[in-house]
């Protein structure tokens, strides 16, 4: 079912009035939805709309971005993770339970459920025709995307480095200071394409990338298949349980708190049975999630 035809049934004035209210209360909607999902789910695979929009604009070179374009990027990211891969190194049997394997590899503790996806390469067909890739180059960029918390290749901060042993990471510092290094709990790399077994993944096993309470041997996993994905001869995806969502989530919670403190638009929810206690429960849960991820490595 499509959203736009339903909106088109509204008069022009009513449409913009309702759309305006939705935009104003989107932080409320985000905290209520995310807190409910966090309670009832084993893991959440999170996609940020702004990041997907930038991929469409900067990597895919799309001028007029539609919902279809955004959905295609999302489908590409999900497909790069859940398309079949071999069950183990040297095996020619595909894994039978990828969701269960994903949970086993990436969610070692029930308090940490936020998973993010990064892909490389991702580009328009016109650009692809003039591009060649090596595993060394792809994985170097993917690792830097991870530690600098970049959502795409363009704009990677190459100045970010893992912390020296014995020194605190930026992830341990107050949210009032800008996050630089993105500490991970666990990472899964999925490689697809030609000469996949020659790819060197030692850089993802560096203990400095991970929280201190999980050994790298348990924190890093890799899935492989020689079958190419989409139109790319070689491609890599990274699913990460890390601090990637701390800053945007803290921003959303902060904005929602400011509105809630002034009782703004609360009546829009109470008339449908959502009480102030429901908001407070959502704030409490998400603030605990933020604190837990922020304190990784202590």
Short mmCIF file of C-alpha atoms in Angstrom, two decimals:
data_model
loop_
_atom_site.label_atom_id
_atom_site.label_comp_id
_atom_site.label_asym_id
_atom_site.label_seq_id
_atom_site.Cartn_x
_atom_site.Cartn_y
_atom_site.Cartn_z
CA UNK A 1 0.00 0.00 0.00
CA UNK A 2 1.35 3.40 -0.93
CA UNK A 3 1.29 6.45 1.31
CA UNK A 4 0.93 9.24 -1.22
CA UNK A 5 -2.50 8.35 -2.67
CA UNK A 6 -4.00 8.50 0.85
CA UNK A 7 -2.55 11.99 1.34
CA UNK A 8 -3.88 13.10 -2.02
CA UNK A 9 -7.44 12.53 -0.77
CA UNK A 10 -7.00 15.38 1.72
CA UNK A 11 -7.71 18.95 0.77
CA UNK A 12 -4.59 21.02 0.16
CA UNK A 13 -5.03 23.02 3.39
CA UNK A 14 -5.68 19.95 5.53
CA UNK A 15 -2.77 18.11 3.93
CA UNK A 16 -0.21 20.74 4.87
CA UNK A 17 -1.69 21.15 8.34
CA UNK A 18 -1.40 17.43 9.07
CA UNK A 19 2.04 17.15 7.47
CA UNK A 20 3.24 20.10 9.54
CA UNK A 21 2.08 18.48 12.78
CA UNK A 22 3.77 15.20 11.84
CA UNK A 23 7.10 16.97 11.24
CA UNK A 24 6.87 18.83 14.56
CA UNK A 25 6.16 15.69 16.60
CA UNK A 26 8.54 13.35 14.75
CA UNK A 27 10.91 13.30 17.74
CA UNK A 28 8.02 12.13 19.94
CA UNK A 29 7.15 9.46 17.40
CA UNK A 30 10.78 8.36 17.21
CA UNK A 31 11.26 7.89 20.95
CA UNK A 32 7.91 6.12 21.44
CA UNK A 33 8.49 3.75 18.52
CA UNK A 34 12.16 3.03 19.21
CA UNK A 35 11.63 2.38 22.92
CA UNK A 36 8.78 -0.05 22.17
CA UNK A 37 10.87 -1.88 19.58
CA UNK A 38 13.86 -2.02 21.92
CA UNK A 39 11.77 -3.75 24.58
CA UNK A 40 10.24 -6.31 22.23
CA UNK A 41 13.08 -7.09 19.80
CA UNK A 42 16.28 -9.08 19.96
CA UNK A 43 18.07 -6.55 17.74
CA UNK A 44 17.32 -3.46 15.66
CA UNK A 45 18.87 -2.90 12.24
CA UNK A 46 18.78 0.89 12.05
CA UNK A 47 18.85 3.02 8.89
CA UNK A 48 19.14 6.81 9.13
CA UNK A 49 17.01 8.67 6.58
CA UNK A 50 19.49 11.53 6.23
CA UNK A 51 22.35 9.11 5.51
CA UNK A 52 20.32 7.22 2.88
CA UNK A 53 19.32 10.52 1.26
CA UNK A 54 22.99 11.58 1.03
CA UNK A 55 23.90 8.25 -0.59
CA UNK A 56 21.23 8.87 -3.23
CA UNK A 57 22.48 12.40 -3.87
CA UNK A 58 26.25 12.04 -3.63
CA UNK A 59 27.00 8.43 -4.61
CA UNK A 60 24.11 7.59 -6.92
CA UNK A 61 24.01 11.10 -8.47
CA UNK A 62 20.22 11.28 -8.28
CA UNK A 63 18.91 14.82 -8.72
CA UNK A 64 15.24 14.38 -7.84
CA UNK A 65 15.22 11.82 -5.03
CA UNK A 66 12.01 9.83 -4.60
CA UNK A 67 10.79 7.28 -2.06
CA UNK A 68 11.54 4.64 -4.67
CA UNK A 69 15.19 5.75 -4.84
CA UNK A 70 15.50 5.64 -1.03
CA UNK A 71 13.86 2.21 -0.90
CA UNK A 72 16.26 0.92 -3.55
CA UNK A 73 19.25 1.96 -1.44
CA UNK A 74 17.72 0.32 1.62
CA UNK A 75 16.97 -2.85 -0.34
CA UNK A 76 20.55 -2.90 -1.64
CA UNK A 77 21.93 -2.63 1.90
CA UNK A 78 19.68 -5.37 3.24
CA UNK A 79 20.32 -7.61 0.24
CA UNK A 80 24.07 -7.25 0.68
CA UNK A 81 23.67 -8.70 4.17
CA UNK A 82 20.98 -11.36 3.76
CA UNK A 83 21.68 -12.79 0.32
CA UNK A 84 23.12 -16.33 0.75
CA UNK A 85 26.71 -16.80 1.94
CA UNK A 86 28.74 -19.89 2.76
CA UNK A 87 28.35 -21.26 6.26
CA UNK A 88 32.09 -21.40 6.99
CA UNK A 89 35.54 -20.93 5.43
CA UNK A 90 36.10 -23.38 2.57
CA UNK A 91 32.51 -24.64 2.68
CA UNK A 92 30.21 -24.76 -0.34
CA UNK A 93 27.07 -25.09 1.77
CA UNK A 94 25.04 -21.94 2.31
CA UNK A 95 24.08 -20.95 5.85
CA UNK A 96 20.53 -22.00 6.71
CA UNK A 97 19.74 -19.47 9.45
CA UNK A 98 21.29 -16.07 8.62
CA UNK A 99 19.12 -14.19 11.15
CA UNK A 100 20.17 -16.53 13.94
CA UNK A 101 23.82 -16.32 12.86
CA UNK A 102 23.57 -12.53 12.76
CA UNK A 103 22.30 -12.47 16.33
CA UNK A 104 24.97 -14.88 17.51
CA UNK A 105 27.74 -12.84 15.88
CA UNK A 106 26.63 -9.33 16.79
CA UNK A 107 24.48 -9.29 19.95
CA UNK A 108 26.50 -10.80 22.81
CA UNK A 109 24.59 -8.83 25.48
CA UNK A 110 20.82 -8.07 25.55
CA UNK A 111 21.42 -4.45 26.57
CA UNK A 112 23.15 -3.67 23.27
CA UNK A 113 20.82 -4.19 20.31
CA UNK A 114 21.57 -1.38 17.83
CA UNK A 115 22.99 -2.59 14.50
CA UNK A 116 24.05 -0.41 11.56
CA UNK A 117 24.91 -1.30 7.96
CA UNK A 118 27.57 0.13 5.66
CA UNK A 119 28.22 -0.86 2.02
CA UNK A 120 31.11 -0.44 -0.34
CA UNK A 121 31.15 0.28 -3.24
CA UNK A 122 27.86 2.00 -3.97
CA UNK A 123 27.60 4.16 -7.08
CA UNK A 124 25.65 4.94 -10.22
CA UNK A 125 25.94 2.67 -13.25
CA UNK A 126 27.66 5.47 -15.20
CA UNK A 127 30.40 5.75 -12.57
CA UNK A 128 30.72 1.98 -12.23
CA UNK A 129 31.68 1.63 -15.89
CA UNK A 130 34.93 3.52 -15.20
CA UNK A 131 35.79 1.96 -11.83
CA UNK A 132 37.93 -0.97 -10.71
CA UNK A 133 38.22 -2.38 -7.21
CA UNK A 134 40.66 -4.38 -5.12
CA UNK A 135 39.90 -6.11 -1.84
CA UNK A 136 42.71 -4.22 -0.13
CA UNK A 137 41.28 -0.86 -1.21
CA UNK A 138 37.66 -1.73 -0.39
CA UNK A 139 38.49 -3.05 3.07
CA UNK A 140 40.78 -0.12 3.91
CA UNK A 141 37.92 2.28 3.19
CA UNK A 142 35.35 0.12 4.98
CA UNK A 143 37.45 -0.04 8.16
CA UNK A 144 37.92 3.74 8.17
CA UNK A 145 34.17 4.19 7.64
CA UNK A 146 33.66 2.06 10.74
CA UNK A 147 36.07 3.81 13.10
CA UNK A 148 35.19 7.34 11.92
CA UNK A 149 31.44 6.56 11.86
CA UNK A 150 31.08 7.53 8.19
CA UNK A 151 27.93 6.29 6.49
CA UNK A 152 29.46 6.32 2.99
CA UNK A 153 32.83 6.49 1.24
CA UNK A 154 32.62 10.17 0.39
CA UNK A 155 33.67 12.40 3.25
CA UNK A 156 35.56 9.79 5.31
CA UNK A 157 37.66 11.40 8.07
CA UNK A 158 41.09 9.79 7.61
CA UNK A 159 42.48 11.56 10.68
CA UNK A 160 40.55 9.29 13.06
CA UNK A 161 42.69 6.54 14.55
CA UNK A 162 42.04 3.85 17.17
CA UNK A 163 43.08 4.95 20.67
CA UNK A 164 46.47 3.91 21.98
CA UNK A 165 46.44 1.09 24.48
CA UNK A 166 45.74 2.32 28.00
CA UNK A 167 44.28 5.66 26.93
CA UNK A 168 40.54 6.45 27.10
CA UNK A 169 38.56 6.50 23.85
CA UNK A 170 36.38 9.40 22.87
CA UNK A 171 33.47 7.04 23.45
CA UNK A 172 34.16 7.19 27.18
CA UNK A 173 33.91 10.94 27.30
CA UNK A 174 30.89 13.14 27.84
CA UNK A 175 28.39 13.58 25.05
CA UNK A 176 29.13 17.27 25.30
CA UNK A 177 32.36 16.55 23.44
CA UNK A 178 32.28 15.55 19.80
CA UNK A 179 32.53 11.85 19.06
CA UNK A 180 35.46 10.90 16.86
CA UNK A 181 36.45 7.25 17.30
CA UNK A 182 33.55 4.80 17.02
CA UNK A 183 34.04 1.95 19.52
CA UNK A 184 32.51 -1.41 18.54
CA UNK A 185 31.07 -4.29 20.48
CA UNK A 186 31.03 -6.64 17.49
CA UNK A 187 31.40 -6.45 13.71
CA UNK A 188 30.39 -8.69 10.83
CA UNK A 189 31.94 -8.25 7.36
CA UNK A 190 30.21 -9.86 4.36
CA UNK A 191 32.35 -10.23 1.23
CA UNK A 192 30.95 -11.09 -2.19
CA UNK A 193 32.68 -11.51 -5.52
CA UNK A 194 35.80 -12.51 -7.37
CA UNK A 195 38.85 -13.80 -5.43
CA UNK A 196 36.97 -13.34 -2.16
CA UNK A 197 39.15 -15.84 -0.30
CA UNK A 198 42.24 -13.72 -0.95
CA UNK A 199 40.84 -10.76 1.04
CA UNK A 200 42.93 -9.90 4.12
CA UNK A 201 40.82 -8.96 7.15
CA UNK A 202 43.44 -8.64 9.88
CA UNK A 203 42.78 -4.91 10.35
CA UNK A 204 39.24 -5.68 11.59
CA UNK A 205 40.65 -7.93 14.33
CA UNK A 206 42.56 -5.12 16.05
CA UNK A 207 41.62 -5.17 19.78
CA UNK A 208 41.67 -1.34 19.81
CA UNK A 209 38.47 -1.34 17.73
CA UNK A 210 36.47 -3.13 20.40
CA UNK A 211 35.19 -2.79 23.91
CA UNK A 212 37.46 -4.30 26.54
CA UNK A 213 34.99 -6.89 27.81
CA UNK A 214 34.84 -8.92 24.57
CA UNK A 215 37.85 -10.58 22.94
CA UNK A 216 38.35 -9.77 19.22
CA UNK A 217 38.13 -13.47 18.39
CA UNK A 218 34.52 -13.32 19.59
CA UNK A 219 33.83 -9.76 18.40
CA UNK A 220 34.64 -10.14 14.69
CA UNK A 221 33.05 -12.45 12.13
CA UNK A 222 33.17 -12.76 8.35
CA UNK A 223 30.79 -14.28 5.80
CA UNK A 224 31.91 -14.92 2.22
CA UNK A 225 30.70 -16.06 -1.18
CA UNK A 226 32.30 -15.93 -4.62
CA UNK A 227 28.97 -14.98 -6.17
CA UNK A 228 28.92 -11.28 -7.08
CA UNK A 229 26.18 -9.05 -5.69
CA UNK A 230 24.15 -6.75 -7.92
CA UNK A 231 26.40 -5.20 -10.58
CA UNK A 232 29.62 -5.17 -8.54
CA UNK A 233 32.46 -7.58 -9.28
CA UNK A 234 33.64 -7.16 -5.67
CA UNK A 235 31.59 -5.75 -2.81
CA UNK A 236 31.67 -5.65 0.98
CA UNK A 237 29.07 -4.96 3.63
CA UNK A 238 29.65 -4.26 7.32
CA UNK A 239 27.06 -4.83 10.04
CA UNK A 240 28.24 -3.25 13.26
CA UNK A 241 27.07 -3.14 16.86
CA UNK A 242 28.80 0.07 17.89
CA UNK A 243 28.39 3.64 19.12
CA UNK A 244 27.24 4.78 15.66
CA UNK A 245 23.77 5.86 16.84
CA UNK A 246 24.70 7.58 20.13
CA UNK A 247 24.94 11.12 18.81
CA UNK A 248 21.78 11.17 16.62
CA UNK A 249 19.78 9.33 19.29
CA UNK A 250 20.90 11.77 21.98
CA UNK A 251 19.83 14.65 19.73
CA UNK A 252 16.37 13.15 19.18
CA UNK A 253 15.85 12.44 22.88
CA UNK A 254 17.02 15.94 23.80
CA UNK A 255 14.61 17.62 21.39
CA UNK A 256 11.73 15.43 22.53
CA UNK A 257 12.53 16.22 26.20
CA UNK A 258 12.44 19.96 25.50
CA UNK A 259 9.01 19.66 23.91
CA UNK A 260 7.73 17.37 26.65
CA UNK A 261 8.90 19.75 29.39
CA UNK A 262 6.64 22.45 27.93
CA UNK A 263 3.77 19.96 27.38
CA UNK A 264 3.86 20.74 23.65
CA UNK A 265 1.42 18.61 21.60
CA UNK A 266 0.94 16.08 24.42
CA UNK A 267 -2.84 16.36 23.90
CA UNK A 268 -2.39 14.91 20.41
CA UNK A 269 -1.32 11.66 22.11
CA UNK A 270 -3.41 11.55 25.28
CA UNK A 271 -6.65 11.59 23.27
CA UNK A 272 -5.49 8.28 21.75
CA UNK A 273 -4.60 6.69 25.10
CA UNK A 274 -0.87 7.49 25.27
CA UNK A 275 -0.23 8.98 28.70
CA UNK A 276 2.62 11.07 30.08
CA UNK A 277 3.93 7.97 31.88
CA UNK A 278 4.43 6.32 28.49
CA UNK A 279 6.65 9.21 27.43
CA UNK A 280 8.61 9.02 30.68
CA UNK A 281 9.15 5.28 30.27
CA UNK A 282 10.45 5.87 26.73
CA UNK A 283 12.82 8.60 27.86
CA UNK A 284 14.15 6.42 30.69
CA UNK A 285 14.84 3.44 28.44
CA UNK A 286 16.54 5.42 25.66
CA UNK A 287 18.65 7.46 28.06
CA UNK A 288 19.88 4.16 29.52
CA UNK A 289 20.68 2.90 26.00
CA UNK A 290 22.64 6.08 25.28
CA UNK A 291 24.55 5.83 28.57
CA UNK A 292 25.38 2.15 27.99
CA UNK A 293 26.79 2.73 24.52
CA UNK A 294 28.55 5.92 25.58
CA UNK A 295 30.38 4.03 28.32
CA UNK A 296 31.71 1.20 26.14
CA UNK A 297 35.23 0.30 27.17
CA UNK A 298 35.08 1.38 30.82
#
